[in-house]
Short mmCIF file of C-alpha atoms and ligand atoms in Angstrom, two decimals:
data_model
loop_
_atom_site.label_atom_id
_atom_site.label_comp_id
_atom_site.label_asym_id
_atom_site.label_seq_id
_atom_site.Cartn_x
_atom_site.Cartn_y
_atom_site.Cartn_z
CA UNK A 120 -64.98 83.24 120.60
CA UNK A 121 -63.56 85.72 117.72
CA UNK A 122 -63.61 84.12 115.08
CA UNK A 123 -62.94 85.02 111.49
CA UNK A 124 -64.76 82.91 108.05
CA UNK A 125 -62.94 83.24 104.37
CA UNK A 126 -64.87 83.07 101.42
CA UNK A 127 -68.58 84.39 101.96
CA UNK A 128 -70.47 81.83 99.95
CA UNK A 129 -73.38 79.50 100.79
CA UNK A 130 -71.03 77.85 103.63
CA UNK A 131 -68.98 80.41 104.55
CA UNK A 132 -71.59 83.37 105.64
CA UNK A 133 -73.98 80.63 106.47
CA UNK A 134 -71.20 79.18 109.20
CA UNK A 135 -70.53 83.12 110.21
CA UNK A 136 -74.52 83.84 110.64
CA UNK A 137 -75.15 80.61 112.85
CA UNK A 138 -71.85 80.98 114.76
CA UNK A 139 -72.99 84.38 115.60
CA UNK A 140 -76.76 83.52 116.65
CA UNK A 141 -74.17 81.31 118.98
CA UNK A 142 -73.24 84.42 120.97
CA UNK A 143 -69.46 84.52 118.65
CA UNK A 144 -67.75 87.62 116.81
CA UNK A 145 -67.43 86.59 113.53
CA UNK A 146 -65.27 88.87 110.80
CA UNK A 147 -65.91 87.57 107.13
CA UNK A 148 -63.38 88.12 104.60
CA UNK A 149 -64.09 87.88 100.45
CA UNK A 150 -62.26 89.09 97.48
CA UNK A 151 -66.26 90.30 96.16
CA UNK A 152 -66.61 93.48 97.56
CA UNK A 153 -71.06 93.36 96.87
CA UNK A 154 -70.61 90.50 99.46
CA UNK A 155 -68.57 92.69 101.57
CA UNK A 156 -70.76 95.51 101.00
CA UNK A 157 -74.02 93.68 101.87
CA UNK A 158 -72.82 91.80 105.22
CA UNK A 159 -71.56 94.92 106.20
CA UNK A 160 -75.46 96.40 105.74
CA UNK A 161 -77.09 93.60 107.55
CA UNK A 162 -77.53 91.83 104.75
CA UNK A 163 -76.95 88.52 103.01
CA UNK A 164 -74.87 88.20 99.81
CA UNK A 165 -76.90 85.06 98.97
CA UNK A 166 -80.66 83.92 98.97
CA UNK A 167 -81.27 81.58 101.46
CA UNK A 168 -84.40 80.96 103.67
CA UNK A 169 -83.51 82.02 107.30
CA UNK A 170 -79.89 84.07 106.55
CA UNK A 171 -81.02 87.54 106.40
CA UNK A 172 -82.83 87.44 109.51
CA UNK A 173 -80.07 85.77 111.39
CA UNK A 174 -77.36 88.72 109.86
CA UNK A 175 -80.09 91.47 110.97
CA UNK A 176 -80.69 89.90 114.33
CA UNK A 177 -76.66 89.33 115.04
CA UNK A 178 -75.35 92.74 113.58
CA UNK A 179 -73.68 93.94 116.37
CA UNK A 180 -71.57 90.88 116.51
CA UNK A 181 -70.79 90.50 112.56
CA UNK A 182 -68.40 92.55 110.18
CA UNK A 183 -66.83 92.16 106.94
CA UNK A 184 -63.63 93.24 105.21
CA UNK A 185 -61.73 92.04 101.98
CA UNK A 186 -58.55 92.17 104.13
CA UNK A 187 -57.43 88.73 105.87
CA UNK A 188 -55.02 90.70 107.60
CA UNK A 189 -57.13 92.51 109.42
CA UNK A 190 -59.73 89.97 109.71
CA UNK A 191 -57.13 87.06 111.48
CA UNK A 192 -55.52 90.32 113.80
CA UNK A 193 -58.03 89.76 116.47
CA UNK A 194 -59.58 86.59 116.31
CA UNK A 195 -58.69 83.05 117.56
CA UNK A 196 -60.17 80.62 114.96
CA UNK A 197 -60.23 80.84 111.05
CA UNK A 198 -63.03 78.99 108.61
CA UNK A 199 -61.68 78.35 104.95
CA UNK A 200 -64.61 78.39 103.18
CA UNK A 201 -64.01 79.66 99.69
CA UNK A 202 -64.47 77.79 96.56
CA UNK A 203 -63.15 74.54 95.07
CA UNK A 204 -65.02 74.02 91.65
CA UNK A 205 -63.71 71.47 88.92
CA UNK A 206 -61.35 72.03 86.15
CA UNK A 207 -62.19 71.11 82.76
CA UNK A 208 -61.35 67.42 83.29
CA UNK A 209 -62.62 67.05 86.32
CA UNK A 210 -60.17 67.52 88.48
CA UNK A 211 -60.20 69.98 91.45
CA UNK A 212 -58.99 73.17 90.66
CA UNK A 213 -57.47 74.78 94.14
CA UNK A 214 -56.24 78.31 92.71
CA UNK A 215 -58.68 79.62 95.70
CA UNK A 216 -57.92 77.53 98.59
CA UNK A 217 -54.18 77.92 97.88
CA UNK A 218 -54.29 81.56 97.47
CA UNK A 219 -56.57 81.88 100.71
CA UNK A 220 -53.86 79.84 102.80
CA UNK A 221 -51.03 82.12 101.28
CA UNK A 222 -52.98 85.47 102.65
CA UNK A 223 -53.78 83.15 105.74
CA UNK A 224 -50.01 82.74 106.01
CA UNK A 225 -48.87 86.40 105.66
CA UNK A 226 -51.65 87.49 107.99
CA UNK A 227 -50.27 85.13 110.90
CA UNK A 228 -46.72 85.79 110.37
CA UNK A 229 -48.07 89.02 112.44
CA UNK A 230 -49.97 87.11 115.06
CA UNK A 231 -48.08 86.12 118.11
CA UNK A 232 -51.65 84.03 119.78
CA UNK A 233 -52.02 80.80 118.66
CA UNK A 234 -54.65 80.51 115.99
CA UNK A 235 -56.25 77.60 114.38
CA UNK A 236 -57.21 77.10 111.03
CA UNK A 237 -60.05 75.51 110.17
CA UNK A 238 -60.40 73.85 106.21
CA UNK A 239 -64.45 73.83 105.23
CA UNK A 240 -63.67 74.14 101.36
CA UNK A 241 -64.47 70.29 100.33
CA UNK A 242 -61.13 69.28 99.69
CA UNK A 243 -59.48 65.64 98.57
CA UNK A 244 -57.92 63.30 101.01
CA UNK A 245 -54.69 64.97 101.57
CA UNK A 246 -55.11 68.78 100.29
CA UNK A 247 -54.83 70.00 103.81
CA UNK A 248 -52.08 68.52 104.60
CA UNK A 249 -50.18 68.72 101.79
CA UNK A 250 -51.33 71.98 99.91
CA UNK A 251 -52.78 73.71 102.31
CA UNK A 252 -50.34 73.66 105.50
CA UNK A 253 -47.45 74.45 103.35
CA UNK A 254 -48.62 77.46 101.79
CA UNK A 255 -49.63 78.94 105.51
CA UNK A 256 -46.15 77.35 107.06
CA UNK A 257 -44.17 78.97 104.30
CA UNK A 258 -45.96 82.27 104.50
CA UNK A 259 -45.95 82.62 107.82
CA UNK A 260 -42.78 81.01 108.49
CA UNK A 261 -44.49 79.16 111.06
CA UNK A 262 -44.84 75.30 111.74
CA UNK A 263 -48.53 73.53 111.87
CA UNK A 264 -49.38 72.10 114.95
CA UNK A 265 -46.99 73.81 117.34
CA UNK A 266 -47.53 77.89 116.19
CA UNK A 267 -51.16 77.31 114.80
CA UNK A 268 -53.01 74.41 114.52
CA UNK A 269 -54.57 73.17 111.16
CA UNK A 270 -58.07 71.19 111.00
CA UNK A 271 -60.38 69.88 108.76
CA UNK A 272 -64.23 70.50 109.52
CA UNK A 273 -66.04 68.98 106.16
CA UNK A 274 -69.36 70.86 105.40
CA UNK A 275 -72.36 68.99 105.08
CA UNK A 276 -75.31 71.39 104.63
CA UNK A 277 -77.83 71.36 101.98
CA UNK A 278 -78.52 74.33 99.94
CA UNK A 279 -81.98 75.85 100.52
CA UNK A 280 -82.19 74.47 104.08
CA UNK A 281 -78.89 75.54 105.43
CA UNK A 282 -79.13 77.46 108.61
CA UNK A 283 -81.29 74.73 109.84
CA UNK A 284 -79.09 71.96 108.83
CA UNK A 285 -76.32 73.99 110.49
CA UNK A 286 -78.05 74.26 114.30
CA UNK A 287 -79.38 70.27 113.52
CA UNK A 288 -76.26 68.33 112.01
CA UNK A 289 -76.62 64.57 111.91
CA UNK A 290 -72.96 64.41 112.84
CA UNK A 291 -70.09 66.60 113.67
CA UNK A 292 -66.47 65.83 111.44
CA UNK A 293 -63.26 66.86 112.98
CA UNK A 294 -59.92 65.85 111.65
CA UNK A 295 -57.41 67.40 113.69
CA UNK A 296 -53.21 67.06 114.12
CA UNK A 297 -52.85 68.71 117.51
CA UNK A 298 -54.48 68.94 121.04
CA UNK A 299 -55.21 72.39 121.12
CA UNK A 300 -57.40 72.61 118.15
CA UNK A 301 -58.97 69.74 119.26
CA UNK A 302 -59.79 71.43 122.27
CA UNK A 303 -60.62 74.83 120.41
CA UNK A 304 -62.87 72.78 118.27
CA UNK A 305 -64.83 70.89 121.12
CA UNK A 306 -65.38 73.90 122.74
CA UNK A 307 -66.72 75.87 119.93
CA UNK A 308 -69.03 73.03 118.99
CA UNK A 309 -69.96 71.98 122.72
CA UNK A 310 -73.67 73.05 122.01
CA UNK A 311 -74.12 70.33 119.69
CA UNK A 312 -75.78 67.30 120.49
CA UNK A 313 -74.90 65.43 117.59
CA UNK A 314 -72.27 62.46 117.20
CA UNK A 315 -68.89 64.27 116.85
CA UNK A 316 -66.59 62.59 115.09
CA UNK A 317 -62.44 63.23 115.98
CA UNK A 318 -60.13 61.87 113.56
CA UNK A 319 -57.13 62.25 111.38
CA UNK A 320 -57.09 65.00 108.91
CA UNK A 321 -57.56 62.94 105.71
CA UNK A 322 -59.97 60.53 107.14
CA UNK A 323 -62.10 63.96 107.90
CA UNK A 324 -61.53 64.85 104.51
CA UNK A 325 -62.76 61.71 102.87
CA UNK A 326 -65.98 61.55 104.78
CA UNK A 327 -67.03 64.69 103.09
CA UNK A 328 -66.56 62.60 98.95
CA UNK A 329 -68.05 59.21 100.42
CA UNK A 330 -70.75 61.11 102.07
CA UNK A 331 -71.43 63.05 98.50
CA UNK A 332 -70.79 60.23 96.44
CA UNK A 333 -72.93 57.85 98.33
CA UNK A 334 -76.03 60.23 97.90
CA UNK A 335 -75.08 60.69 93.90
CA UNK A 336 -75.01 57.20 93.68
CA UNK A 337 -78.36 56.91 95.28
CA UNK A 338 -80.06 59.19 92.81
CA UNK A 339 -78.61 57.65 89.82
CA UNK A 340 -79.38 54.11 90.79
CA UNK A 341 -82.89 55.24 91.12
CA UNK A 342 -82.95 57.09 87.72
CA UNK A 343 -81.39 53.64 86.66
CA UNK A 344 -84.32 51.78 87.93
CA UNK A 345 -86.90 54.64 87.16
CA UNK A 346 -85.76 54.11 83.37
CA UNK A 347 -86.56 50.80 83.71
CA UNK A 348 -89.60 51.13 85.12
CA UNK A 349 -90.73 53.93 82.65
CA UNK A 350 -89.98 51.35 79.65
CA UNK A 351 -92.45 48.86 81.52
CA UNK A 352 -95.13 50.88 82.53
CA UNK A 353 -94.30 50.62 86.50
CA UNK A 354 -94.59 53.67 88.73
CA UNK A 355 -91.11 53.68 90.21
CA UNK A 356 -92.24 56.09 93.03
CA UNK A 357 -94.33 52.88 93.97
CA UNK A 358 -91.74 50.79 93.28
CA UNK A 359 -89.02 52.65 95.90
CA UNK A 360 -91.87 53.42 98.37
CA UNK A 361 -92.37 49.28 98.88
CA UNK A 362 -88.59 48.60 98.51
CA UNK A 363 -87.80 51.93 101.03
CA UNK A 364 -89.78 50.12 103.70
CA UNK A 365 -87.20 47.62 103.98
CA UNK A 366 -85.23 48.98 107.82
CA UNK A 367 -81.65 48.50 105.63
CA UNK A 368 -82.49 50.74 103.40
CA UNK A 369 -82.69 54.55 103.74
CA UNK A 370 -85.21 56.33 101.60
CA UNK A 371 -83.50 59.47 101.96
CA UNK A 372 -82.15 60.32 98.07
CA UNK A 373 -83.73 57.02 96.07
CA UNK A 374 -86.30 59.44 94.31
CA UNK A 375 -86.08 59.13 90.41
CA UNK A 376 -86.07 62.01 88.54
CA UNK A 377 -83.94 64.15 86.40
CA UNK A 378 -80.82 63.60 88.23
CA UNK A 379 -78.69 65.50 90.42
CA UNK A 380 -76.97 69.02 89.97
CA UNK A 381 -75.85 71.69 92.37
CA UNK A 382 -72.36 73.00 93.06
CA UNK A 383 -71.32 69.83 95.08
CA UNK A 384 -72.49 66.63 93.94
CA UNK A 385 -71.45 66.46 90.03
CA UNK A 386 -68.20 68.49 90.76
CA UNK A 387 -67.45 66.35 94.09
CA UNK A 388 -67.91 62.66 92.25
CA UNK A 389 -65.95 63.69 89.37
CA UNK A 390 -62.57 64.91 91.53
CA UNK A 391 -63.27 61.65 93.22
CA UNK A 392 -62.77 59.83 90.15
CA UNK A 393 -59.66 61.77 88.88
CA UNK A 394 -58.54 61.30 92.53
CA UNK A 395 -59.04 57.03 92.37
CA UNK A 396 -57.43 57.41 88.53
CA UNK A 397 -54.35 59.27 89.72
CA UNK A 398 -54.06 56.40 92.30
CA UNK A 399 -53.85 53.38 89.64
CA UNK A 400 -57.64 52.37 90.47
CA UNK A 401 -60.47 52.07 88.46
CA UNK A 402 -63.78 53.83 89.49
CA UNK A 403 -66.30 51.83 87.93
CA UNK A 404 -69.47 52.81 89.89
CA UNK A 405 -68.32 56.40 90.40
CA UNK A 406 -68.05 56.64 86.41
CA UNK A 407 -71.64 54.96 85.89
CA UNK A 408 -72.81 57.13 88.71
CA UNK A 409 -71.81 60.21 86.55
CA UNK A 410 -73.65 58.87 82.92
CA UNK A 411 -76.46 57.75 84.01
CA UNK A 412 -76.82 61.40 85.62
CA UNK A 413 -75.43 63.40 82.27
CA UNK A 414 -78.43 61.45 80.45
CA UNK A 415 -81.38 61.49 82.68
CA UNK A 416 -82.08 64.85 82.12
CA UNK A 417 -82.40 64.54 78.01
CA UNK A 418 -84.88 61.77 78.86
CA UNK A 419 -87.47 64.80 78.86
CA UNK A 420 -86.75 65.61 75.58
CA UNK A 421 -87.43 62.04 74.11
CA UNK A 422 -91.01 62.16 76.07
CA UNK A 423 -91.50 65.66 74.78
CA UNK A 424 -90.67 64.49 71.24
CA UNK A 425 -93.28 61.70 71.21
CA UNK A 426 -96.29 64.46 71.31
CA UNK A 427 -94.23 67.02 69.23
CA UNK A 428 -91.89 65.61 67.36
CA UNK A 429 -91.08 69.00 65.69
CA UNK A 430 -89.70 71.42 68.47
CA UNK A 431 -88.78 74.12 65.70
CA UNK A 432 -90.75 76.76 66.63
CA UNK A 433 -92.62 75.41 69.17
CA UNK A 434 -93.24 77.20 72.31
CA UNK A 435 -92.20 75.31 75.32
CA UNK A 436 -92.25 76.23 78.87
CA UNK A 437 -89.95 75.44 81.13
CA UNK A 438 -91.01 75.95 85.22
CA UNK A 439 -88.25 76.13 87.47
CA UNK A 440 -84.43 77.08 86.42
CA UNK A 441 -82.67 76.31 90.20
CA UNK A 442 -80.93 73.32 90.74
CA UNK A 443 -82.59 72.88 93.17
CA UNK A 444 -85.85 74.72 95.44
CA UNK A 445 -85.45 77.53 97.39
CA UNK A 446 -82.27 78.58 95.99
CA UNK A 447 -81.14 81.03 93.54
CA UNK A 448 -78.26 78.66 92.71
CA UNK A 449 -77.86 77.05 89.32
CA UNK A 450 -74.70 75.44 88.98
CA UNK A 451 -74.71 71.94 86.94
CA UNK A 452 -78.95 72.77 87.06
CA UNK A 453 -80.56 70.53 84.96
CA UNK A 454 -82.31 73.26 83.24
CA UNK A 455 -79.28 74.15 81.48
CA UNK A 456 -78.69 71.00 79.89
CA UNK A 457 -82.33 71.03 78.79
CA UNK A 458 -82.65 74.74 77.40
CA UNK A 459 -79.41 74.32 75.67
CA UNK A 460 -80.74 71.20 73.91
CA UNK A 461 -84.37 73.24 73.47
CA UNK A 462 -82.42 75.88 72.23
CA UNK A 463 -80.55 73.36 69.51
CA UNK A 464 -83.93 72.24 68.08
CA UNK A 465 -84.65 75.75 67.42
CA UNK A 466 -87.84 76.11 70.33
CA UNK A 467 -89.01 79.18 71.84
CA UNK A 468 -88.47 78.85 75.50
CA UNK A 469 -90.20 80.87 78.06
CA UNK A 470 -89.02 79.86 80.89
CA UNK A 471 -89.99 80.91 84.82
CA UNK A 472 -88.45 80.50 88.03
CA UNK A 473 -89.10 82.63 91.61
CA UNK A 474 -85.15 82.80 92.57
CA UNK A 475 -83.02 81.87 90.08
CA UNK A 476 -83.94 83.91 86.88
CA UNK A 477 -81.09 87.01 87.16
CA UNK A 478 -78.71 84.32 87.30
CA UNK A 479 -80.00 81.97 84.64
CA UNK A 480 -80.16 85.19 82.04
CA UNK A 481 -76.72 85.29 82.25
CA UNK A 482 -76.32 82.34 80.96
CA UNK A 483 -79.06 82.49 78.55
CA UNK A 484 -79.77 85.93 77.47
CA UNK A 485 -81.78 84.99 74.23
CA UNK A 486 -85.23 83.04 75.90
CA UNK A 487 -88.12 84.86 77.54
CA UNK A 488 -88.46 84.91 81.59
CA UNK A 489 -92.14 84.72 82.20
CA UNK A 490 -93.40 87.10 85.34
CA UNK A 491 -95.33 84.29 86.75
CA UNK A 492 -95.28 80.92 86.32
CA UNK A 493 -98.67 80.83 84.75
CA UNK A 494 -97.55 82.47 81.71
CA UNK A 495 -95.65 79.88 81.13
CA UNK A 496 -98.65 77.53 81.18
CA UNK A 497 -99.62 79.17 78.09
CA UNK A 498 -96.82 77.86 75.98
CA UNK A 499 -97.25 73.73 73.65
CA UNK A 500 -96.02 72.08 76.66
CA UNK A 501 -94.31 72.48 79.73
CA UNK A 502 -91.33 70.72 81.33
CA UNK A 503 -91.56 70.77 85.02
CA UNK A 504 -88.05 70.93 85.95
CA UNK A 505 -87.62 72.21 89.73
CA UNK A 506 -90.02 71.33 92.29
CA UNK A 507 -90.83 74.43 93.57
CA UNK A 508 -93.51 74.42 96.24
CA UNK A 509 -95.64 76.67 94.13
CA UNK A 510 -95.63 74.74 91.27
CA UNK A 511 -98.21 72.10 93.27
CA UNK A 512 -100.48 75.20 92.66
CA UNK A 513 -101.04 75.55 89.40
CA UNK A 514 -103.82 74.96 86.62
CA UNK A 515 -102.55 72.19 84.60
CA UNK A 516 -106.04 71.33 83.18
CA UNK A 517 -105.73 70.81 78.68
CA UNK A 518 -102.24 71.28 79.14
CA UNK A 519 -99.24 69.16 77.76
CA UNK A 520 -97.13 68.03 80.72
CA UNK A 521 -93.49 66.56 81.13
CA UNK A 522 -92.74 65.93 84.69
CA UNK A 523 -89.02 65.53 85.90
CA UNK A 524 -90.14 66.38 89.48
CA UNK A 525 -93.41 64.43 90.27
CA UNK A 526 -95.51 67.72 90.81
CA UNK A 527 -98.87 65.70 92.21
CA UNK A 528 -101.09 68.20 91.16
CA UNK A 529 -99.85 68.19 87.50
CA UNK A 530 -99.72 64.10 87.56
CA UNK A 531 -103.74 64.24 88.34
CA UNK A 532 -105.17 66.93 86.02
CA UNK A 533 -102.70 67.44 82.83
CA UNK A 534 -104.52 66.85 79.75
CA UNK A 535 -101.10 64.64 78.29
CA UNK A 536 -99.30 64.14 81.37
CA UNK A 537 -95.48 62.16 81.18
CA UNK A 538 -93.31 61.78 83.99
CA UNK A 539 -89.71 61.04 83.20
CA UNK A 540 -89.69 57.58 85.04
CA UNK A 541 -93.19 56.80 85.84
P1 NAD B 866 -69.28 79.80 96.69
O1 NAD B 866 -68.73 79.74 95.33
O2 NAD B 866 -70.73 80.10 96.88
O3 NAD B 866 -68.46 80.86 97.56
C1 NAD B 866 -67.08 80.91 97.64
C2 NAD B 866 -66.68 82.32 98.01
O4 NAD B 866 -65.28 82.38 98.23
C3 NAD B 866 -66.98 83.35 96.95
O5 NAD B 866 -67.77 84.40 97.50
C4 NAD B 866 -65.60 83.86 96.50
O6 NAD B 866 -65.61 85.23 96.11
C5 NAD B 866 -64.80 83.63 97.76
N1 NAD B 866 -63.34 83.56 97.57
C6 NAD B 866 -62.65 82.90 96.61
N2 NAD B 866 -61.32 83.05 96.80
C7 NAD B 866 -61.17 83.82 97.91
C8 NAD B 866 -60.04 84.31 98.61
N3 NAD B 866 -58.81 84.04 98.22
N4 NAD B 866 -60.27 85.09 99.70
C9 NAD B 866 -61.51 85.37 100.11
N5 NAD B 866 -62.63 84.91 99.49
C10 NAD B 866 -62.46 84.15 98.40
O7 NAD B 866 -68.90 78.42 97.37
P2 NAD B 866 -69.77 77.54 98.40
O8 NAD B 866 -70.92 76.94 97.70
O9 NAD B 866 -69.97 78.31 99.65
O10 NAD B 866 -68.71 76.36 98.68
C11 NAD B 866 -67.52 76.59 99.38
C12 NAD B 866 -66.87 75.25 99.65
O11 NAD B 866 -67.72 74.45 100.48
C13 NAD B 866 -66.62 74.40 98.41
O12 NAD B 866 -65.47 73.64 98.60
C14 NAD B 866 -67.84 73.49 98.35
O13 NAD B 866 -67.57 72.28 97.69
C15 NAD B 866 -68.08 73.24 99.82
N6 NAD B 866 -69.46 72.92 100.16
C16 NAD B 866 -70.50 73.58 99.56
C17 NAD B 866 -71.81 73.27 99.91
C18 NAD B 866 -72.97 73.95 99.24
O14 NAD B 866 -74.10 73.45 99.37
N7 NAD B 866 -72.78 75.05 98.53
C19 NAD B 866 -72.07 72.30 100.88
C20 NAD B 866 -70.98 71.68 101.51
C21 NAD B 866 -69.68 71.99 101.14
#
């Protein structure tokens, strides 16, 4: 198929390098020409493991333009993939998705082929249908469902493991209006094995929250418990490994830690909540999902505080700045909240992290980015923040540990060893 992907972030050129490996022609559109510029040199835009072979490998078959126009001229089926982060209270700002489905509009007043329209953008119950289909139908002067169809197809892979999570989805989610993007759709995914899911457009749409809001609610139930435990002197690792072995529950996500971060879960939950507001309802767990997470990662700093309760001056390390491993992504990181606060109490942070430290220094100009992470052994103490794998490595012997990620090796041969909920 010809198909064309908007927005060339972690789903969009991550959809457009796996539907290519699929034998597809994929055009990818984005307003940032260095994304542009990079596809169109068989490159990635982004850092993740797998994507710049797949681009190399599929060249021949990818391109990339900032035009929609002339991106939608030749192909059958569009991707909406571009952002949809929060606004300041929460809510979900759609500036992008609407102005995408205006230039989606104007580009198929011009097309005389049926073409479907496919919504990945994580969008509330409802935004496709009522934001997004108007602003195409009123550009284009066309309607939905009889001159182009208009489909959700929520996105559910994980940062740092996305291209395989793309060819090995647990399930498929397809919310569709008409019969020929159905068909479109279960053609273009006919290689998958999976469950596929066909549905209404909203009840596509609302998979994507419960399915983010079930997993946030996982981790801060555990960090709920892991407090708990911490208090008492219980390992709650041990704790969730005995309780995990229970069939009903799944221990996918119950890890205690420092919480959750990343550009979907915190910003997901939270439109959620504004979303059950607007509607009269109270979302009690949803709220409690989203404090116990703004606190865990502070917890840290208490432990820290009990061996040096002076942090003025003191040099602290800090390994791992990602939200997440194998990412250079560090939206809503944990490490923010933390070197902001280090910052506050007037410590000298050297931090390090293998990915993520071009984007972290713009954030944070003023702290030192170590080389290596061993250099940043050398500092008072040293808060263990992202799990990298290489972090398992490391000489931890005499040194002053705070774990937020249950590094193993640090947990058996720091001198003062903490972990944030065991
Ligand atoms: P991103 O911020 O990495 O990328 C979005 C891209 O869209 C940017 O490159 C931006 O320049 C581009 N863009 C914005 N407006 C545009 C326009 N009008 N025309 C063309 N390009 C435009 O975002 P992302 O992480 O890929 O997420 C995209 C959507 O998918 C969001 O709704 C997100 O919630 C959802 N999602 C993300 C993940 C994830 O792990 N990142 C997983 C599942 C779902």
């Amino acid at each position: 198929m010809k198909i064309s992907v908007i927005g060339c972030g972690y789903v969009g050129v991550v959809t457009g390098a796996c539907l290519g490996e699929l034998g597809h022609d994929v055009v990818f559109v984005d307003i940032d020409k260095r994304k542009i510029e990079a596809i169109n040199s068989a490159g990635s835009p982004i850092f993740e493991p797998g994507l710049n072979k797949l681009i190399s490998k599929n060249h021949h078959r990818l391109s990339a333009t900032t035009l929609v126009a002339e991106a939608l001229e030749d192909t059958d089926i569009t991707f909406l993939c571009v952002g949809t982060p929060s606004n300041d209270d929460g809510s979900i700002n759609l500036d992008y998705v609407r102005s995408a489905g205006t230039d989606i509009g104007k580009a198929l007043k011009e097309i005389n082929s049926f073409h479907v329209v496919v919504v990945k953008s994580t969008v509330l119950p409802g935004t496709t249908e009522e934001v997004i289909k108007p602003a195409i139908e009123s550009e284009s002067r066309k309607k939905a469902s009889r001159e182009f169809g208009i489909s959700s197809n929520p996105e559910f892979l994980r940062e740092g493991s996305a291209v395989e999570d793309f060819f090995k989805p647990d399930r498929i989610v397809i919310g569709f209006e008409d019969e020929r993007s159905k068909a479109l759709l279960e053609d273009l995914y006919a290689p998958f094995e999976c469950p596929k899911i066909f549905t209404d457009i909203k009840t596509a749409e609302m998979v994507k929250y419960v399915s983010n809001a079930s997993l946030a609610m996982k981790i801060s139930f555990a960090n709920e418990i892991g407090n708990m435990c911490k208090a008492m002197g219980i390992d709650a690792y041990e704790v969730f490994r005995a309780v995990c072995m229970d069939r009903r529950i799944n221990p996918a996500f119950f890890r205690s830690g420092l919480g959750f971060g990343g550009s979907c879960f915190p910003k997901d939950v939270r439109a959620l909540i504004s979303k059950i507001e607007e509607t009269g309802l109270n979302p009690r767990i949803l709220k409690s999902v989203i404090d116990v997470n703004e606190a865990q990662p502070l917890k840290m700093i208490e432990l820290l505080k009990k061996h040096l309760p002076n942090l003025k001056g003191a040099k602290i390390g800090v390994l791992g700045l990602a939200f997440k491993p194998d990412t250079e992504d560090i939206r809503e990181s944990r490490a923010i909240v933390l070197v902001k606060r280090l910052i506050e109490e007037e410590a000298d942070v050297i931090s390090y992290d293998p990915a993520a430290k071009d984007n972290f220094r713009a954030l944070f100009p003023g702290i030192s980015y170590a080389k290596t992470a061993d250099d940043v052994l050398e500092a008072d103490a040293v808060l263990i923040v992202t799990e990298w794998k290489e972090f398992e490595d490391l000489d931890y012997r005499e040194k002053l540990v705070i774990d937020g990620r249950r590094i193993e090796r640090a947990r058996r041969d720091a001198a003062v060893y903490e972990g944030v909920c065991w």
